[in-house]
Coordinates of C-alpha atoms in Angstrom, one line a residue:
Chain A
M1 CA 120.7 8.3 70.0
G2 CA 119.9 11.5 72.0
T3 CA 118.5 12.1 75.4
V4 CA 115.5 10.0 76.3
P5 CA 113.6 12.3 78.7
S6 CA 113.4 15.3 76.3
A7 CA 112.3 13.1 73.5
L8 CA 109.4 11.7 75.6
K9 CA 108.4 15.2 76.7
H10 CA 108.1 16.7 73.2
C11 CA 106.7 13.7 71.4
L12 CA 103.2 13.6 70.1
S13 CA 101.1 11.8 72.7
Y14 CA 100.1 8.3 71.6
Q15 CA 96.4 9.1 72.0
H16 CA 96.9 11.9 69.5
L17 CA 98.6 9.5 67.1
L18 CA 95.8 7.0 67.6
K19 CA 93.3 9.5 66.3
E20 CA 95.3 11.2 63.6
Q21 CA 97.5 8.5 62.1
L22 CA 96.5 6.1 59.4
W23 CA 98.3 3.2 61.0
I24 CA 95.9 2.8 63.9
A25 CA 92.6 4.2 62.7
E26 CA 90.1 2.5 60.4
P27 CA 91.6 1.4 57.1
P28 CA 91.5 4.2 54.5
A29 CA 88.3 4.4 52.5
A30 CA 90.2 4.7 49.2
A31 CA 93.2 2.6 49.7
H32 CA 96.5 3.9 48.3
P33 CA 97.3 2.0 45.1
A34 CA 100.6 0.6 46.4
Q35 CA 98.8 -0.7 49.5
E36 CA 95.9 -2.3 47.7
P37 CA 95.6 -5.8 49.0
Q38 CA 94.8 -7.2 45.6
A39 CA 98.1 -5.8 44.2
S40 CA 100.0 -7.7 46.8
G41 CA 97.9 -10.8 46.4
L42 CA 96.1 -10.6 49.7
P43 CA 92.3 -11.0 50.4
E44 CA 90.3 -7.8 50.4
Y45 CA 88.4 -8.8 53.5
I46 CA 89.3 -11.0 56.5
K47 CA 86.7 -12.4 58.8
I48 CA 88.0 -12.3 62.4
V49 CA 86.7 -15.0 64.7
E50 CA 87.0 -13.8 68.3
V51 CA 87.8 -16.8 70.6
G52 CA 88.7 -14.8 73.8
P53 CA 85.6 -15.6 75.8
R54 CA 86.0 -19.3 75.2
D55 CA 89.5 -20.4 74.2
G56 CA 91.0 -17.4 76.0
L57 CA 89.2 -17.6 79.3
Q58 CA 89.4 -21.4 79.3
N59 CA 93.2 -21.1 79.6
E60 CA 93.3 -18.4 82.2
K61 CA 94.0 -19.5 85.7
V62 CA 91.5 -17.3 87.4
I63 CA 87.9 -18.4 87.3
V64 CA 85.9 -15.5 85.8
P65 CA 82.4 -14.7 87.3
T66 CA 79.5 -15.1 84.9
D67 CA 78.5 -11.5 84.8
I68 CA 82.1 -10.5 83.8
K69 CA 82.0 -13.1 81.0
I70 CA 78.7 -11.7 79.8
E71 CA 79.9 -8.1 80.0
L72 CA 83.0 -9.0 78.0
I73 CA 80.9 -10.6 75.2
N74 CA 78.5 -7.7 75.2
Q75 CA 81.4 -5.3 74.7
L76 CA 82.9 -7.4 72.0
S77 CA 79.5 -7.5 70.2
K78 CA 79.8 -3.8 69.7
T79 CA 83.2 -3.8 68.1
G80 CA 82.1 -5.0 64.6
L81 CA 83.4 -8.6 65.2
P82 CA 81.4 -10.9 63.0
A83 CA 81.8 -14.0 65.2
I84 CA 82.4 -14.4 68.9
E85 CA 82.9 -17.9 70.4
V86 CA 80.9 -17.6 73.6
T87 CA 81.4 -20.7 75.7
S88 CA 81.8 -24.5 75.8
F89 CA 79.1 -27.1 76.6
V90 CA 81.5 -29.5 78.2
S91 CA 81.2 -31.1 81.6
S92 CA 82.2 -28.7 84.3
K93 CA 84.3 -31.6 85.7
W94 CA 86.7 -31.2 82.8
V95 CA 86.6 -27.5 82.3
P96 CA 85.4 -25.6 85.4
Q97 CA 85.9 -22.3 83.8
M98 CA 83.1 -23.1 81.4
A99 CA 80.7 -24.5 84.1
D100 CA 78.3 -21.5 83.6
H101 CA 77.8 -22.2 79.9
K102 CA 74.0 -22.1 80.1
E103 CA 73.9 -18.8 82.0
V104 CA 76.4 -17.2 79.7
M105 CA 74.5 -18.3 76.6
R106 CA 71.2 -17.1 77.9
G107 CA 72.6 -13.9 79.5
I108 CA 74.4 -12.3 76.5
E109 CA 72.9 -9.7 74.2
R110 CA 72.5 -11.1 70.7
H111 CA 73.5 -8.5 68.1
P112 CA 72.2 -8.9 64.6
G113 CA 74.9 -9.8 62.1
V114 CA 77.0 -11.4 64.8
Q115 CA 77.4 -15.2 65.2
Y116 CA 77.8 -16.7 68.7
P117 CA 79.2 -20.3 68.2
V118 CA 79.7 -22.6 71.2
L119 CA 81.8 -25.7 71.6
T120 CA 80.0 -29.0 71.7
P121 CA 82.2 -32.0 72.2
N122 CA 79.4 -34.6 71.8
L123 CA 75.7 -35.0 71.2
Q124 CA 74.8 -34.4 74.8
G125 CA 76.6 -31.1 74.8
F126 CA 75.0 -30.2 71.5
H127 CA 71.4 -30.8 72.8
S128 CA 72.3 -28.8 75.9
A129 CA 73.6 -25.9 73.7
I130 CA 70.5 -25.8 71.5
A131 CA 68.2 -25.8 74.6
A132 CA 70.2 -22.8 75.9
G133 CA 69.6 -21.0 72.6
A134 CA 72.8 -21.7 70.6
T135 CA 72.5 -21.2 66.8
E136 CA 76.0 -22.3 65.8
V137 CA 78.3 -24.9 67.2
S138 CA 81.9 -26.1 66.9
V139 CA 83.6 -29.5 67.1
F140 CA 87.3 -30.1 68.0
G141 CA 89.3 -32.7 66.2
A142 CA 93.1 -33.2 66.2
A143 CA 95.7 -34.2 63.8
S144 CA 97.6 -36.2 66.4
E145 CA 96.5 -39.5 68.0
S146 CA 98.4 -38.8 71.2
F147 CA 96.8 -35.4 71.6
S148 CA 93.4 -36.8 70.9
K149 CA 93.9 -39.5 73.6
M150 CA 95.3 -37.2 76.2
N151 CA 92.8 -34.4 75.5
I152 CA 89.4 -36.2 75.0
N153 CA 90.4 -39.8 75.9
C154 CA 89.7 -41.4 72.6
S155 CA 91.3 -42.0 69.2
I156 CA 90.9 -39.6 66.2
E157 CA 88.6 -42.1 64.6
E158 CA 86.4 -42.4 67.7
S159 CA 86.2 -38.6 68.0
I160 CA 85.1 -38.4 64.4
E161 CA 82.3 -40.8 65.1
R162 CA 81.2 -38.6 68.0
F163 CA 81.3 -35.5 65.8
E164 CA 79.2 -37.2 63.1
E165 CA 76.4 -37.6 65.6
V166 CA 76.6 -33.9 66.3
T167 CA 76.7 -32.9 62.6
K168 CA 73.8 -35.2 61.8
S169 CA 71.6 -33.6 64.4
A170 CA 72.9 -30.2 63.5
R171 CA 72.0 -30.7 59.9
N172 CA 68.5 -31.7 60.8
M173 CA 68.1 -28.5 62.7
N174 CA 69.9 -26.2 60.2
I175 CA 72.6 -25.4 62.7
P176 CA 76.0 -24.6 61.1
V177 CA 79.0 -26.5 62.5
R178 CA 82.6 -25.3 62.5
G179 CA 85.3 -27.8 62.7
Y180 CA 88.7 -27.3 64.5
V181 CA 91.8 -29.3 63.8
S182 CA 94.3 -29.0 66.6
C183 CA 98.1 -29.6 66.4
A184 CA 98.1 -28.6 62.8
L185 CA 101.8 -27.5 63.0
G186 CA 103.1 -29.6 65.8
C187 CA 102.0 -31.7 68.9
P188 CA 103.2 -31.4 72.5
Y189 CA 103.4 -35.2 72.7
E190 CA 104.2 -36.4 69.2
G191 CA 106.4 -33.4 68.0
N192 CA 106.2 -33.1 64.2
V193 CA 102.8 -33.6 62.6
L194 CA 102.5 -34.6 59.0
P195 CA 100.7 -32.1 56.7
D196 CA 98.9 -35.1 55.1
K197 CA 97.5 -36.1 58.4
V198 CA 96.1 -32.6 58.9
A199 CA 94.6 -32.7 55.4
E200 CA 93.0 -36.1 56.2
V201 CA 91.3 -35.0 59.4
S202 CA 90.2 -31.8 57.8
K203 CA 88.7 -33.7 54.9
R204 CA 86.7 -35.9 57.3
L205 CA 85.4 -32.9 59.2
Y206 CA 84.5 -31.1 56.0
G207 CA 83.0 -34.2 54.5
M208 CA 80.6 -34.6 57.5
G209 CA 79.2 -31.1 57.0
C210 CA 81.4 -28.6 58.8
Y211 CA 81.1 -25.3 56.9
E212 CA 84.6 -24.1 57.9
I213 CA 87.8 -25.8 59.2
S214 CA 89.9 -23.8 61.6
L215 CA 93.5 -25.1 61.5
G216 CA 95.1 -24.7 64.9
D217 CA 98.8 -24.3 65.7
T218 CA 98.0 -25.4 69.2
I219 CA 101.4 -24.9 70.8
G220 CA 102.5 -22.1 68.5
V221 CA 105.6 -23.9 67.2
G222 CA 104.7 -23.3 63.5
T223 CA 106.7 -20.9 61.3
P224 CA 105.9 -19.5 57.8
G225 CA 107.8 -22.5 56.4
S226 CA 105.6 -25.2 58.1
M227 CA 102.4 -23.1 57.7
K228 CA 103.0 -23.0 53.9
K229 CA 103.6 -26.8 53.7
M230 CA 100.6 -27.6 55.8
L231 CA 98.2 -25.4 53.9
E232 CA 99.5 -26.7 50.6
A233 CA 98.5 -30.2 51.7
V234 CA 95.1 -29.1 53.1
M235 CA 94.2 -27.0 50.1
K236 CA 94.2 -30.1 48.0
E237 CA 91.2 -31.4 50.0
I238 CA 89.4 -28.3 51.2
P239 CA 88.3 -25.2 49.3
L240 CA 90.2 -22.1 50.4
S241 CA 87.1 -20.3 51.3
A242 CA 86.3 -22.9 53.9
L243 CA 89.7 -22.6 55.7
A244 CA 90.6 -20.6 58.8
V245 CA 93.9 -20.3 60.8
H246 CA 94.0 -20.3 64.5
C247 CA 97.6 -19.3 65.4
H248 CA 99.1 -19.3 68.9
D249 CA 101.8 -16.8 69.6
T250 CA 103.8 -18.9 72.0
Y251 CA 107.0 -18.5 69.9
G252 CA 106.1 -15.1 68.6
Q253 CA 105.4 -16.5 65.1
A254 CA 101.6 -15.9 64.9
L255 CA 101.4 -12.7 62.8
A256 CA 104.1 -14.0 60.4
N257 CA 102.2 -17.3 60.1
I258 CA 98.9 -15.5 59.6
L259 CA 100.4 -13.3 56.9
T260 CA 101.7 -16.4 55.2
A261 CA 98.2 -18.0 55.3
M262 CA 96.7 -14.8 53.9
Q263 CA 99.3 -14.7 51.1
M264 CA 98.0 -18.2 50.2
G265 CA 94.4 -17.0 50.1
V266 CA 93.1 -17.8 53.6
S267 CA 90.6 -15.2 54.6
V268 CA 89.4 -16.2 58.1
V269 CA 91.6 -15.7 61.2
D270 CA 90.9 -16.6 64.8
S271 CA 92.3 -14.4 67.6
S272 CA 91.7 -13.6 71.2
V273 CA 91.1 -10.1 72.7
A274 CA 94.2 -9.0 74.7
G275 CA 95.8 -12.3 73.7
L276 CA 93.8 -14.0 76.5
G277 CA 94.7 -17.6 77.2
G278 CA 98.2 -19.0 78.0
C279 CA 99.6 -22.2 76.7
P280 CA 98.7 -25.1 79.0
Y281 CA 101.7 -27.0 77.7
A282 CA 104.4 -24.4 78.4
K283 CA 104.3 -22.7 81.8
G284 CA 104.4 -19.0 81.6
A285 CA 104.2 -18.9 77.8
T286 CA 101.6 -17.0 75.9
G287 CA 98.9 -18.6 73.8
N288 CA 96.4 -17.1 71.5
V289 CA 97.4 -14.2 69.2
A290 CA 95.9 -10.9 70.3
T291 CA 93.0 -9.6 68.3
E292 CA 94.3 -6.1 68.6
D293 CA 97.6 -7.0 67.0
V294 CA 95.9 -8.8 64.2
I295 CA 93.6 -5.9 63.4
Y296 CA 96.5 -3.5 63.5
M297 CA 98.2 -5.5 60.9
M298 CA 95.1 -5.8 58.7
N299 CA 94.5 -2.0 58.9
G300 CA 98.1 -1.4 57.9
L301 CA 97.6 -3.7 54.9
G302 CA 94.4 -2.0 53.9
I303 CA 92.4 -5.2 54.4
K304 CA 88.8 -4.7 55.6
T305 CA 87.7 -6.4 58.8
G306 CA 84.8 -4.3 59.9
V307 CA 86.2 -4.2 63.4
N308 CA 86.9 -1.1 65.4
L309 CA 90.4 -1.5 66.9
C310 CA 89.8 1.1 69.7
A311 CA 86.6 -0.7 70.7
V312 CA 88.5 -4.0 70.9
M313 CA 91.2 -2.4 73.0
E314 CA 88.6 -1.1 75.4
A315 CA 87.1 -4.6 75.8
G316 CA 90.7 -5.9 76.3
N317 CA 91.3 -3.3 78.9
F318 CA 88.0 -4.3 80.7
I319 CA 88.8 -8.0 80.9
C320 CA 92.5 -7.5 81.9
T321 CA 91.4 -5.2 84.7
A322 CA 88.8 -7.8 85.8
L323 CA 91.4 -10.6 85.6
N324 CA 94.0 -8.4 87.3
K325 CA 96.6 -9.2 84.6
K326 CA 98.6 -7.3 81.9
T327 CA 97.4 -7.5 78.4
N328 CA 99.3 -9.7 75.9
S329 CA 98.6 -7.4 73.1
K330 CA 101.6 -5.3 72.0
V331 CA 99.3 -2.7 70.4
A332 CA 97.5 -2.3 73.7
Q333 CA 100.8 -2.1 75.6
A334 CA 102.0 0.6 73.3
S335 CA 98.8 2.6 73.3
F336 CA 98.0 2.9 77.0
S337 CA 100.4 5.3 78.7
S338 CA 98.8 4.9 82.1
G339 CA 96.5 1.8 81.8
T340 CA 93.5 3.8 80.7
I341 CA 92.4 5.1 77.3
N342 CA 91.6 8.7 76.5
Chain B
A1 CA 102.0 -14.0 46.6
S2 CA 104.9 -15.3 48.6
G3 CA 108.2 -15.1 46.7
A4 CA 111.3 -17.2 47.2
Y5 CA 113.3 -16.5 50.3
P6 CA 117.1 -15.7 50.5
K7 CA 119.1 -18.9 51.3
R8 CA 121.2 -17.1 53.9
V9 CA 120.5 -14.2 56.2
K10 CA 123.0 -12.1 58.0
V11 CA 121.8 -11.3 61.5
V12 CA 123.2 -8.1 63.0
E13 CA 123.0 -8.2 66.8
V14 CA 122.4 -4.8 68.2
G15 CA 121.6 -5.8 71.8
P16 CA 124.8 -4.5 73.5
R17 CA 124.3 -1.1 71.9
D18 CA 120.7 -0.3 70.8
G19 CA 119.4 -2.8 73.4
L20 CA 121.3 -1.7 76.5
Q21 CA 121.1 2.0 75.5
N22 CA 117.3 1.8 76.0
E23 CA 117.3 -0.1 79.2
K24 CA 116.6 1.8 82.4
N25 CA 119.3 0.1 84.5
L26 CA 122.9 1.1 84.0
V27 CA 124.9 -2.1 83.2
P28 CA 128.4 -2.5 84.7
T29 CA 131.2 -2.7 82.2
P30 CA 132.2 -6.4 83.0
V31 CA 128.6 -7.4 82.4
K32 CA 128.6 -5.7 79.0
I33 CA 131.9 -7.4 78.1
N34 CA 130.6 -10.8 79.2
L35 CA 127.5 -10.3 77.2
I36 CA 129.4 -9.5 74.0
N37 CA 131.8 -12.4 74.6
M38 CA 128.9 -14.8 75.0
L39 CA 127.3 -13.5 71.8
S40 CA 130.6 -14.1 70.1
E41 CA 130.2 -17.8 70.8
T42 CA 126.7 -18.1 69.2
G43 CA 127.7 -17.9 65.5
L44 CA 126.6 -14.3 65.1
Q45 CA 128.9 -12.5 62.6
V46 CA 128.1 -8.9 63.5
I47 CA 127.8 -7.6 67.1
E48 CA 127.3 -3.9 67.6
A49 CA 129.5 -3.3 70.6
T50 CA 129.0 0.3 71.8
S51 CA 128.5 3.9 70.9
F52 CA 131.2 6.6 70.9
V53 CA 128.9 9.4 72.0
S54 CA 129.4 11.9 74.8
P55 CA 128.4 10.3 78.2
K56 CA 126.4 13.5 78.8
W57 CA 123.9 12.3 76.2
V58 CA 124.0 8.6 76.7
P59 CA 125.3 7.6 80.2
Q60 CA 124.8 3.9 79.4
M61 CA 127.5 4.1 76.8
A62 CA 130.0 6.1 78.9
D63 CA 132.4 3.0 79.1
H64 CA 132.7 2.7 75.4
T65 CA 136.5 2.6 75.3
E66 CA 136.7 0.1 78.1
V67 CA 134.1 -2.2 76.5
L68 CA 135.7 -2.1 73.0
Q69 CA 139.2 -2.8 74.5
G70 CA 137.9 -5.4 77.0
I71 CA 136.0 -7.7 74.7
R72 CA 137.5 -10.8 73.2
K73 CA 137.5 -10.1 69.5
S74 CA 136.8 -13.4 67.6
P75 CA 138.2 -13.7 64.1
G76 CA 135.5 -13.5 61.5
I77 CA 133.2 -11.4 63.7
S78 CA 132.8 -7.7 63.2
Y79 CA 132.2 -5.4 66.2
P80 CA 130.9 -2.1 64.7
V81 CA 130.5 0.9 67.0
L82 CA 128.3 4.0 66.6
T83 CA 130.2 7.3 65.8
P84 CA 127.9 10.3 65.5
N85 CA 130.7 12.7 64.4
L86 CA 134.4 13.0 63.6
R87 CA 135.5 13.2 67.2
G88 CA 133.6 10.0 68.1
F89 CA 135.1 8.3 65.0
Q90 CA 138.6 9.3 66.1
A91 CA 138.1 8.1 69.6
A92 CA 136.6 4.8 68.2
V93 CA 139.6 4.2 66.0
A94 CA 142.0 5.0 68.8
A95 CA 140.2 2.4 70.9
G96 CA 140.6 -0.2 68.2
A97 CA 137.4 0.0 66.2
K98 CA 137.5 -1.7 62.8
E99 CA 134.0 -0.8 61.7
V100 CA 131.7 2.2 62.5
S101 CA 128.0 3.2 62.0
I102 CA 126.4 6.5 61.4
F103 CA 122.7 7.3 62.1
G104 CA 120.6 9.4 59.8
A105 CA 116.8 9.9 59.8
A106 CA 114.0 10.2 57.3
S107 CA 112.3 12.9 59.4
E108 CA 113.4 16.5 59.9
L109 CA 111.7 16.9 63.2
F110 CA 113.2 13.6 64.6
T111 CA 116.7 14.8 63.5
Q112 CA 116.1 18.2 65.2
K113 CA 114.9 16.6 68.5
N114 CA 117.4 13.9 68.5
I115 CA 120.7 15.5 67.4
N116 CA 119.8 19.2 67.3
C117 CA 120.3 19.8 63.6
S118 CA 118.6 19.3 60.2
I119 CA 119.0 16.2 58.0
E120 CA 121.2 18.2 55.6
E121 CA 123.5 19.3 58.5
S122 CA 123.7 15.7 59.8
L123 CA 124.8 14.5 56.4
E124 CA 127.5 17.1 56.3
R125 CA 128.8 15.8 59.7
F126 CA 128.8 12.3 58.3
E127 CA 130.8 13.4 55.2
E128 CA 133.6 14.2 57.6
V129 CA 133.4 10.7 59.1
M130 CA 133.2 9.1 55.7
R131 CA 136.3 10.9 54.5
A132 CA 138.3 9.9 57.6
A133 CA 136.9 6.3 57.4
K134 CA 137.9 6.0 53.8
E135 CA 141.4 7.1 54.5
A136 CA 141.7 4.5 57.4
S137 CA 140.0 1.8 55.3
I138 CA 137.2 1.5 57.9
P139 CA 133.8 0.3 56.5
V140 CA 130.8 2.4 57.5
R141 CA 127.3 1.2 58.0
G142 CA 124.5 3.8 57.6
Y143 CA 121.2 3.7 59.6
V144 CA 118.1 5.6 58.5
S145 CA 115.6 6.0 61.4
C146 CA 111.8 6.6 61.2
V147 CA 111.4 4.8 57.9
L148 CA 107.8 3.7 58.6
G149 CA 106.7 6.5 60.9
C150 CA 108.0 9.2 63.2
P151 CA 107.0 10.0 66.8
Y152 CA 106.9 13.7 65.9
E153 CA 105.9 13.9 62.3
G154 CA 103.7 10.9 62.0
K155 CA 103.6 9.5 58.5
I156 CA 106.9 9.5 56.6
S157 CA 107.0 9.4 52.8
A158 CA 108.9 6.5 51.2
A159 CA 110.4 9.0 48.8
K160 CA 112.1 10.7 51.7
V161 CA 113.5 7.4 53.0
A162 CA 114.8 6.7 49.6
E163 CA 116.4 10.1 49.3
V164 CA 118.3 9.9 52.6
S165 CA 119.3 6.2 52.0
K166 CA 120.6 7.1 48.5
K167 CA 122.7 10.0 49.9
M168 CA 124.2 7.8 52.6
F169 CA 124.9 5.0 50.2
S170 CA 126.6 7.4 47.7
M171 CA 128.7 8.8 50.5
G172 CA 130.2 5.4 50.9
C173 CA 128.2 3.4 53.4
Y174 CA 128.5 -0.2 52.5
E175 CA 125.0 -1.1 53.9
I176 CA 121.9 0.9 54.8
S177 CA 119.9 -0.3 57.8
L178 CA 116.3 0.9 57.5
G179 CA 114.8 1.4 61.0
D180 CA 111.2 1.2 62.0
T181 CA 112.1 3.3 65.0
I182 CA 108.7 3.3 66.8
G183 CA 107.5 -0.1 65.4
V184 CA 104.4 1.3 63.8
G185 CA 105.1 -0.3 60.4
T186 CA 103.1 -3.2 59.0
P187 CA 103.8 -5.5 56.1
G188 CA 101.9 -3.0 53.8
S189 CA 104.0 0.0 54.7
M190 CA 107.2 -2.1 54.7
R191 CA 106.5 -3.4 51.2
E192 CA 105.7 0.1 49.9
M193 CA 108.8 1.7 51.5
L194 CA 111.2 -1.0 50.3
A195 CA 109.8 -0.9 46.7
V196 CA 110.7 2.8 46.5
V197 CA 114.1 2.5 48.3
M198 CA 115.2 -0.4 46.1
K199 CA 115.0 1.9 43.1
E200 CA 117.9 3.9 44.6
V201 CA 119.9 1.4 46.6
P202 CA 120.7 -2.2 45.5
V203 CA 118.8 -4.7 47.7
G204 CA 122.1 -6.4 48.5
A205 CA 123.1 -3.3 50.4
L206 CA 119.9 -3.1 52.4
A207 CA 119.0 -4.2 55.9
V208 CA 115.9 -3.9 58.1
H209 CA 115.9 -2.9 61.7
C210 CA 112.3 -3.6 63.0
H211 CA 110.9 -2.7 66.4
D212 CA 108.2 -4.9 67.8
T213 CA 106.4 -2.2 69.7
Y214 CA 103.1 -3.1 67.9
G215 CA 103.9 -6.8 67.5
Q216 CA 104.5 -6.4 63.8
A217 CA 108.3 -7.0 63.6
L218 CA 108.4 -10.6 62.4
A219 CA 105.6 -10.1 59.8
N220 CA 107.5 -7.0 58.5
I221 CA 110.8 -8.9 58.4
L222 CA 109.0 -11.7 56.5
V223 CA 107.9 -9.2 53.8
A224 CA 111.4 -7.7 53.6
L225 CA 112.8 -11.2 53.1
Q226 CA 110.3 -11.8 50.3
M227 CA 111.5 -8.7 48.6
G228 CA 115.1 -9.8 48.7
V229 CA 116.5 -8.2 51.8
S230 CA 119.0 -10.6 53.5
V231 CA 120.3 -8.6 56.4
V232 CA 118.2 -8.3 59.6
D233 CA 119.0 -6.4 62.8
A234 CA 117.8 -7.8 66.1
S235 CA 118.5 -7.6 69.9
V236 CA 119.1 -10.6 72.2
A237 CA 116.2 -11.1 74.5
G238 CA 114.5 -8.2 72.8
L239 CA 116.5 -5.8 74.9
G240 CA 115.7 -2.2 74.7
G241 CA 112.3 -0.6 75.3
C242 CA 110.8 2.1 73.1
P243 CA 111.7 5.6 74.6
Y244 CA 108.6 7.1 72.9
A245 CA 105.9 4.8 74.4
Q246 CA 106.2 4.1 78.1
G247 CA 106.1 0.4 78.9
A248 CA 106.2 -0.6 75.3
S249 CA 108.7 -3.0 73.9
G250 CA 111.4 -2.1 71.3
N251 CA 113.7 -4.2 69.3
V252 CA 112.7 -7.5 67.9
A253 CA 114.2 -10.4 69.8
T254 CA 117.1 -12.2 68.1
E255 CA 115.9 -15.6 69.4
D256 CA 112.4 -15.1 67.8
L257 CA 114.0 -14.0 64.5
V258 CA 116.3 -17.0 64.4
Y259 CA 113.4 -19.3 65.3
M260 CA 111.5 -18.0 62.3
L261 CA 114.5 -18.2 59.9
N262 CA 115.2 -21.8 61.1
G263 CA 111.6 -22.7 60.3
L264 CA 112.0 -21.2 56.8
G265 CA 115.1 -23.2 56.2
I266 CA 117.2 -20.1 55.9
H267 CA 120.8 -20.4 57.0
T268 CA 122.0 -18.0 59.7
G269 CA 124.9 -19.8 61.3
V270 CA 123.5 -18.9 64.7
D271 CA 123.1 -21.5 67.5
L272 CA 119.6 -20.8 69.0
Q273 CA 120.3 -22.5 72.3
K274 CA 123.5 -20.6 72.9
L275 CA 121.7 -17.4 72.0
M276 CA 118.9 -18.2 74.5
D277 CA 121.5 -18.9 77.2
T278 CA 123.0 -15.4 76.5
G279 CA 119.6 -13.9 76.8
T280 CA 119.1 -15.6 80.1
F281 CA 122.4 -14.2 81.3
I282 CA 121.7 -10.6 80.4
C283 CA 118.2 -10.7 81.7
N284 CA 119.4 -12.0 85.1
A285 CA 122.0 -9.3 85.2
L286 CA 119.4 -6.7 84.4
N287 CA 116.9 -8.2 86.8
R288 CA 114.2 -8.2 84.1
K289 CA 112.1 -10.7 82.2
T290 CA 113.0 -11.5 78.6
N291 CA 111.0 -10.0 75.7
S292 CA 111.7 -13.1 73.6
K293 CA 108.7 -15.4 73.3
V294 CA 110.9 -18.3 72.3
S295 CA 112.7 -17.9 75.5
Q296 CA 109.5 -17.6 77.5
A297 CA 108.1 -20.9 76.0
S298 CA 109.6 -23.8 77.8
C299 CA 107.8 -26.5 75.8
R300 CA 110.2 -27.9 73.2
L301 CA 109.6 -30.1 70.2

C-alpha cells in the first residue's frame, strides 16, 4: 500500500491531530444530529468511576510508594472524573499494596464535586475508613460461591451478613455505600455464572441500601451476548439508574461489552487509568479496561463525561513511568510518539 | 437500541498480506506459505495471500509469485491477492490467482501520498483491471481506505466514502471493504458512515476492515453487525502495526473477533483453537508478542 517511510514523514503529527481533530478532543458542543446519542438510543451522559488507584494498583506486581499513589490521585482529581476509588481498608496481610490506606486517605487533596470511595470488606474496615476521613465506601460481593470462598473465605450468604453490618452503620452516619458483584459474566473456578444468580446477589446488595451496583466481569470472559443476557436478568430487580458495569479487557471484549450495556441504558462505567491492573487469574493477561480508551469512545459517540482525555493520558503517563511499565491504553500508545506528550 | 445480529459472518483473513506487509521483519517465503497453509485448516473461507505490487514499493511482498504458487489451495477457500494495476493483475493471473482486490481511498491526499495520483486517476487504473477481470471471470473485491479518518486530511465525509464505494461497486466489485485505516473511528462515526454508504451500496456487498489503533475495533464491528454488515476483515494475532503512528497497533486480531462472534452465537465456521495455534506459530517466527488479547489470556472457561 505504498512506501511506509515517506508516509510517516509527511503525515500530520499525532499531537497536531490531537488538538485539531474531533475524534480526540472534547465532545462537540453542538453534537451533529446523526451523532446525537439519543438518536442512537444511548445515554447523554456517562459517569466514569476511576478504579485505577485501588483495583488497578492492587493488581500490579510492584508495590507503589505512598507519595506516588497520592500524586496519582491528585492528578486524576484534576481531570474532571466524578469518582475516584482511592484505596482499600483491608488487612495489609491480605493486600500489602493497600497497607498505606490511612496515609493515602489522609494525604490526598479532596476536590469539590469529586467522590473518593474506599473499599471496606467488614465493619472493622468501615470504622477505620471513617476515622481516616472517608465519606463513601464500597462492599464487594460475588455471584459465585467458589469465588466468594476462595477470595474472602466465606459463603455468599455470610458475606452478605458482613456487608449488612457495614450498610447499617453507614446508614446511621449518612455514608453512601456502593455494592460490587464480581464474576457477573463468568468465574475462574465455576466457569459459567447464571444471570439469575447475579440478579439475586445484586438485589440483596441493593436491598440493604447500596445506592449503586457495579457488575464486574472479573475475568473479562464476557461478550456482548452474555452481557445482554445478564443485564436483562438484573434489570428485572434493580432500576437501570442504579447499575454500573465494571468490564475487564482480558479477552479484548471490554469496549464492545460497555457499548452493549450503554445500548441497554446503563450510564455508569468503571475503568482504570492506563488500564492498570492485570488479571490475577491469567498470567500475563490484561485486566481493567483503560479509562483513556473508554473516554475516546464516549467522545466519538458525542456522550458527555466531563472528563478531559488529555489530562487522563498525562496521569496515565505519570503512573506508568513510576511503575516502569508500558501503558495498556491503546489511545495512549497511539498518541505518544516518544513516550512524552507535547 | 441493539438490533438483531446476522446469523453468519464471513471472516476475511488479511494477516498474510495486510498483516505481514506492515511488520518490520521480512518474513521468509516458506514461513509465509506455512502460515497460509495453517490458516487454511482453521475453517476460514477467505485468506488474502499476497500483493502483486512492485518489490521496490513493498519489499515484504516481493515473493508474491512463489507464495501464490507454493501454498496448498484448499477447495472452498478463496485466496485473493492485491493487484494495484493491470500489470499486477496479469502477473497474478499468470501465477494462478482466482480472485483479486483493488484499493481505493476516500481521501485525495491519502491517494496522492500513497499511490501518487488522484482518486479519479486511480479509478481509471482500476477500470482496466475490472475489464480484464471480467473477461477472465475473476471476481474483484474493492477496498476503500480512510473511511473514518485520514492521517493527512483528518476528518473524512461519509458522502465521499459513499461516492467512492458506489463507483467501485458499479465498476463490478462484488464486495466493498470499508477500511478504518488509522483506527480513529468510534461506534458513532461508524454508524454515521455506514448509514450513508448503505444508501448507495447494498449492505450484503459491504464489509468492514477495522484497525484497533485506538482500541475501538470490536465496538465498531459490533455496530456494523447491528446495521446488517456480515463480512468482517481481521488479521491473525493482530499482525500489522500502523505505519502512521509509531508503536501503535493496527489490524484487529482475528482471534478476538471470533471470540466475540462466538459469544454472540454468530456462526463463522472458524476453529478458535486452531486459529490461536496459527497465531502462536507466526509470532514465534516473527519473534514478537501477539496483539491478540484472547491469545494473551491463558485462563480458560
